[in-house]
PDB file of C-alpha atoms and ligand atoms in Angstrom:
ATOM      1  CA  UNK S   1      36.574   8.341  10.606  1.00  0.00           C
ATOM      2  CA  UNK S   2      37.730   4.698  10.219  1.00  0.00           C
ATOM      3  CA  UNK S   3      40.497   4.078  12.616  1.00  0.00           C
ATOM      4  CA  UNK S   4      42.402   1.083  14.013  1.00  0.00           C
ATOM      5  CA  UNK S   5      40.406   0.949  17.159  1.00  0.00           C
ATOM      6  CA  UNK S   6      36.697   1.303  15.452  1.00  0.00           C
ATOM      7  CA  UNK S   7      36.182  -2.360  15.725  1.00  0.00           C
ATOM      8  CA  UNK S   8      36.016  -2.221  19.330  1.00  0.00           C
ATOM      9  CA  UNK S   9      33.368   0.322  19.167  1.00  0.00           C
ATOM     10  CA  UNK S  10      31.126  -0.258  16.128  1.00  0.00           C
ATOM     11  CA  UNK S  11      28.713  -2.596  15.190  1.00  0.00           C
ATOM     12  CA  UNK S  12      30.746  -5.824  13.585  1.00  0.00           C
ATOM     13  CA  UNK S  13      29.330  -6.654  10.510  1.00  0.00           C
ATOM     14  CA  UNK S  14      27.334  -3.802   9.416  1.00  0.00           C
ATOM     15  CA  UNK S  15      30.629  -1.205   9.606  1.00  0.00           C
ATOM     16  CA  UNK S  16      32.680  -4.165   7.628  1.00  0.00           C
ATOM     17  CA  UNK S  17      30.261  -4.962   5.275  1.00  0.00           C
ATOM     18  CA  UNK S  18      29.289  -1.199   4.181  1.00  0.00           C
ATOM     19  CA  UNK S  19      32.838  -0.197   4.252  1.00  0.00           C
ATOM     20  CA  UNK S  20      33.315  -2.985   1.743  1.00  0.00           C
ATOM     21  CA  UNK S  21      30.180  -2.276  -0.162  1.00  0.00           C
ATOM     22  CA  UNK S  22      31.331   1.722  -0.592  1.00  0.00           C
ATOM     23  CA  UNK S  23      34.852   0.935  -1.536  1.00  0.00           C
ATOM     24  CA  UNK S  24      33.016  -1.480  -4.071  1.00  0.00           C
ATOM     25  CA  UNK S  25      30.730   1.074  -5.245  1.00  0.00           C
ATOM     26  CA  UNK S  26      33.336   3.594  -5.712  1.00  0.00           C
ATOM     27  CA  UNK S  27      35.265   1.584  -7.992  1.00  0.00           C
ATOM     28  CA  UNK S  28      32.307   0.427  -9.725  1.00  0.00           C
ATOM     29  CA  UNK S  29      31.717   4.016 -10.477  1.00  0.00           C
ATOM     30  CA  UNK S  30      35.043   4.631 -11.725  1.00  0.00           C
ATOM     31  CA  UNK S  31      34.696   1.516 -13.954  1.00  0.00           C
ATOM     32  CA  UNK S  32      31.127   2.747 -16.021  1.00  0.00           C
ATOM     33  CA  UNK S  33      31.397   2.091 -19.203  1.00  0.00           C
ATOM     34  CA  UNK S  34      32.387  -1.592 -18.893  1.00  0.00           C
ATOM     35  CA  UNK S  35      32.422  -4.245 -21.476  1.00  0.00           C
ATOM     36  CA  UNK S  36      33.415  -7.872 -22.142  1.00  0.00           C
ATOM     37  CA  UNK S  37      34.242  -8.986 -25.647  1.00  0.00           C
ATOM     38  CA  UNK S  38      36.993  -8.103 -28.200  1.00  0.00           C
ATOM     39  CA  UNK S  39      37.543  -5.727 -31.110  1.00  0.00           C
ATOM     40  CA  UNK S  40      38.584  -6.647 -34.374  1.00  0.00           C
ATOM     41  CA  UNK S  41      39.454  -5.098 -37.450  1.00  0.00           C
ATOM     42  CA  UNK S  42      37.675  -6.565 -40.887  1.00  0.00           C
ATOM     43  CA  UNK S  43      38.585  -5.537 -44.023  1.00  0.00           C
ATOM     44  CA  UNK S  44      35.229  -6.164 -46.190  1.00  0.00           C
ATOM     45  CA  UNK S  45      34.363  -4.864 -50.169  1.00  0.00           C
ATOM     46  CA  UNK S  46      31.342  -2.636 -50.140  1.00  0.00           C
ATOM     47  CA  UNK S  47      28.718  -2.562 -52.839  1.00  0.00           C
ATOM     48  CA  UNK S  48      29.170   0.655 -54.703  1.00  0.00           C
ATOM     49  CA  UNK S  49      30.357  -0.264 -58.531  1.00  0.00           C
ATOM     50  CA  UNK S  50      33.959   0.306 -59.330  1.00  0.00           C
ATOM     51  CA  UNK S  51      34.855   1.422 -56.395  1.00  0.00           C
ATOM     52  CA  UNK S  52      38.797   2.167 -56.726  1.00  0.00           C
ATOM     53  CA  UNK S  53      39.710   1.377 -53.502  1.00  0.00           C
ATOM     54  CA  UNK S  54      37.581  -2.631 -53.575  1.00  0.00           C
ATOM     55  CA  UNK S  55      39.234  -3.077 -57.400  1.00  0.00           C
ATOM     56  CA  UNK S  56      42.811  -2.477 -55.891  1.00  0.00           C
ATOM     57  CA  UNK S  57      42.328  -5.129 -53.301  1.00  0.00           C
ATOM     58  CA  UNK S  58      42.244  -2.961 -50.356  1.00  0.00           C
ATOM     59  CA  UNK S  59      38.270  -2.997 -49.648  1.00  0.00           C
ATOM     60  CA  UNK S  60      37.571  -1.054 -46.525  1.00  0.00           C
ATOM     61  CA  UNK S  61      38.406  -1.342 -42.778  1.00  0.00           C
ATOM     62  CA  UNK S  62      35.644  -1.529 -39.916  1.00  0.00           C
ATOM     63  CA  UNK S  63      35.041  -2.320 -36.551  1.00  0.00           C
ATOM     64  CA  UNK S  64      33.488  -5.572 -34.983  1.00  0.00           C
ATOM     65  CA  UNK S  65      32.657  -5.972 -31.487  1.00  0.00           C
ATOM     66  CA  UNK S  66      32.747  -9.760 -30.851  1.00  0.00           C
ATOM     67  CA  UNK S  67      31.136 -11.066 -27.617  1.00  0.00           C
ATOM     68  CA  UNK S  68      29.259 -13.729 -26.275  1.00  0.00           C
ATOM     69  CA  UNK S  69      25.477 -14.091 -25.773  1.00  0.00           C
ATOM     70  CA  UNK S  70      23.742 -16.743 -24.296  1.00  0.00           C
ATOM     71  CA  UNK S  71      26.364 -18.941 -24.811  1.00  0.00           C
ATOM     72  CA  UNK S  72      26.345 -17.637 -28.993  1.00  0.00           C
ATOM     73  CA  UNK S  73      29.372 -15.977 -30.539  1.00  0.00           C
ATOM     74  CA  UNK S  74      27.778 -12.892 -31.761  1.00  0.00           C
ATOM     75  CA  UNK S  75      29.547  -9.765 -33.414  1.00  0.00           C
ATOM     76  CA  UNK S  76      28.265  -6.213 -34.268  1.00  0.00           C
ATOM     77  CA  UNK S  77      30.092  -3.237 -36.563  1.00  0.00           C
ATOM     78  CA  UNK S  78      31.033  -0.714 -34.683  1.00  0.00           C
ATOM     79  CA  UNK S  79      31.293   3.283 -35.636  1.00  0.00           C
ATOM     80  CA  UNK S  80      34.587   4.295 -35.967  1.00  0.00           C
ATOM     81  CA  UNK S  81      34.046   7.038 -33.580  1.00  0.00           C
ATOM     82  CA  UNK S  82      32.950   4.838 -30.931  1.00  0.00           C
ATOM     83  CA  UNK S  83      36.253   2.729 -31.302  1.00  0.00           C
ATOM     84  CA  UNK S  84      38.235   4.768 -28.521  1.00  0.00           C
ATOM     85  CA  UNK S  85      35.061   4.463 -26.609  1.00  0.00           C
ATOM     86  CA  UNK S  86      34.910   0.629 -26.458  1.00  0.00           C
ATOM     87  CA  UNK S  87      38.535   0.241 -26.057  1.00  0.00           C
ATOM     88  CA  UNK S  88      38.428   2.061 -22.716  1.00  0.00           C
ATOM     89  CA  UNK S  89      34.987   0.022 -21.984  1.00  0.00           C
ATOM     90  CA  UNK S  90      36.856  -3.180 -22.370  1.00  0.00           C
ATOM     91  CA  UNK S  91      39.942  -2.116 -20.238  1.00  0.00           C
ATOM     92  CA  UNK S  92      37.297  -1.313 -17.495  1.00  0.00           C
ATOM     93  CA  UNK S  93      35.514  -4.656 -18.318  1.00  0.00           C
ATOM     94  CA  UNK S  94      38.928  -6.865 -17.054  1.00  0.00           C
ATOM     95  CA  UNK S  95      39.828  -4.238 -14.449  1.00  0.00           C
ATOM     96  CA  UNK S  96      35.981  -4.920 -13.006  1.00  0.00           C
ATOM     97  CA  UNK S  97      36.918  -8.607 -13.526  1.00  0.00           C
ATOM     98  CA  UNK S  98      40.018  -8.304 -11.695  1.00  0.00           C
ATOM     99  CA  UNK S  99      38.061  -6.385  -8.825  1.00  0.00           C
ATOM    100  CA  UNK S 100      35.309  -9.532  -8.436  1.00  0.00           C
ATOM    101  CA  UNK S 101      38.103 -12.072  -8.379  1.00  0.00           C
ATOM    102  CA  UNK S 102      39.270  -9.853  -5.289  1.00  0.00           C
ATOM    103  CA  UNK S 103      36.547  -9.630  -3.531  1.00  0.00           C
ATOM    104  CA  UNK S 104      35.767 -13.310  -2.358  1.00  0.00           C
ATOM    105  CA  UNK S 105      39.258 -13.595  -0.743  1.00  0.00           C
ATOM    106  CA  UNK S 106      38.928 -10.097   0.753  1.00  0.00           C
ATOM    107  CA  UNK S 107      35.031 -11.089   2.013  1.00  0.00           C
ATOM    108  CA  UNK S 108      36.867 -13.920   3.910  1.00  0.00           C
ATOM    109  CA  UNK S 109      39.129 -12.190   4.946  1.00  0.00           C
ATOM    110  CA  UNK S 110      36.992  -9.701   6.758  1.00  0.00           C
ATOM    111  CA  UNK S 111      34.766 -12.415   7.666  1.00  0.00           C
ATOM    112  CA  UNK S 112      37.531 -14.123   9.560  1.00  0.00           C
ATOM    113  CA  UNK S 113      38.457 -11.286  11.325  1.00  0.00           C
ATOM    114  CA  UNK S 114      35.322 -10.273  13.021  1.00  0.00           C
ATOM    115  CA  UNK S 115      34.932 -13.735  13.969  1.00  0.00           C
ATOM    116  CA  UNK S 116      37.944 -13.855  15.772  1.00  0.00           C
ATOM    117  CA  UNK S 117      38.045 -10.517  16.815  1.00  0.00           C
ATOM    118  CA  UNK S 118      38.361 -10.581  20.700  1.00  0.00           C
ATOM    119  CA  UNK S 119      35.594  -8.252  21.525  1.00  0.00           C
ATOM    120  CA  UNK S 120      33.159  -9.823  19.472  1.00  0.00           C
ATOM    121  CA  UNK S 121      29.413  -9.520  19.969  1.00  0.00           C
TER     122      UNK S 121
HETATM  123 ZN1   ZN H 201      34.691  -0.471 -52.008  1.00  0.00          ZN
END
């Protein structure tokens, strides 16, 4: 449907702007979940008396989400079984990052190019 010539024919910056906006949306779909913040393993002694595994020094692995609210450092445990979960959340997290820093540039961009486009309004 898009082709080389449709600026000459469609409305300027509605077609460039919703073009934009659905490529956006696409890849904003792709990127649910997405996450900001960074997992860390803590190895903590639990509470149970002589627990073999505390007395030998080992204590016990878990999960902390560490992120930032408000401004606060703030961490939360997280379920082992949501571990593979949140990795993939916070790939999708910088890849969504990666997509805003592109999008200013690429808004100029487009910007520029209806301006100067020689059939213009
Ligand atoms: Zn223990």
């Amino acid at each position: 449907m898009y082709g080389m010539n449709d600026t000459y024919y469609m409305p300027h910056s509605n077609s460039i702007d919703s073009r934009l906006r659905q490529n956006f949306l696409r890849q904003l779909q792709k990127l649910w979940p997405a996450i900001k913040g960074s997992l860390s393993e803590v190895r903590k002694p639990c509470i149970r008396p002589n627990c073999a595994a505390c007395a030998r020094g080992d204590k016990h692995p878990s999960c902390i989400l560490s992120f930032t609210d408000q401004g606060r450092r703030r961490c939360m445990y997280v379920p082992a079984e949501l571990v593979p979960q949140l990795q993939q959340a916070l790939h999708n997290g910088r890849a969504l990052d990666a997509l805003l820093y592109q999008l200013g540039p690429e808004l100029l961009r487009q910007y520029r190019q209806q301006r100067d486009a020689p059939n213009s309004d």
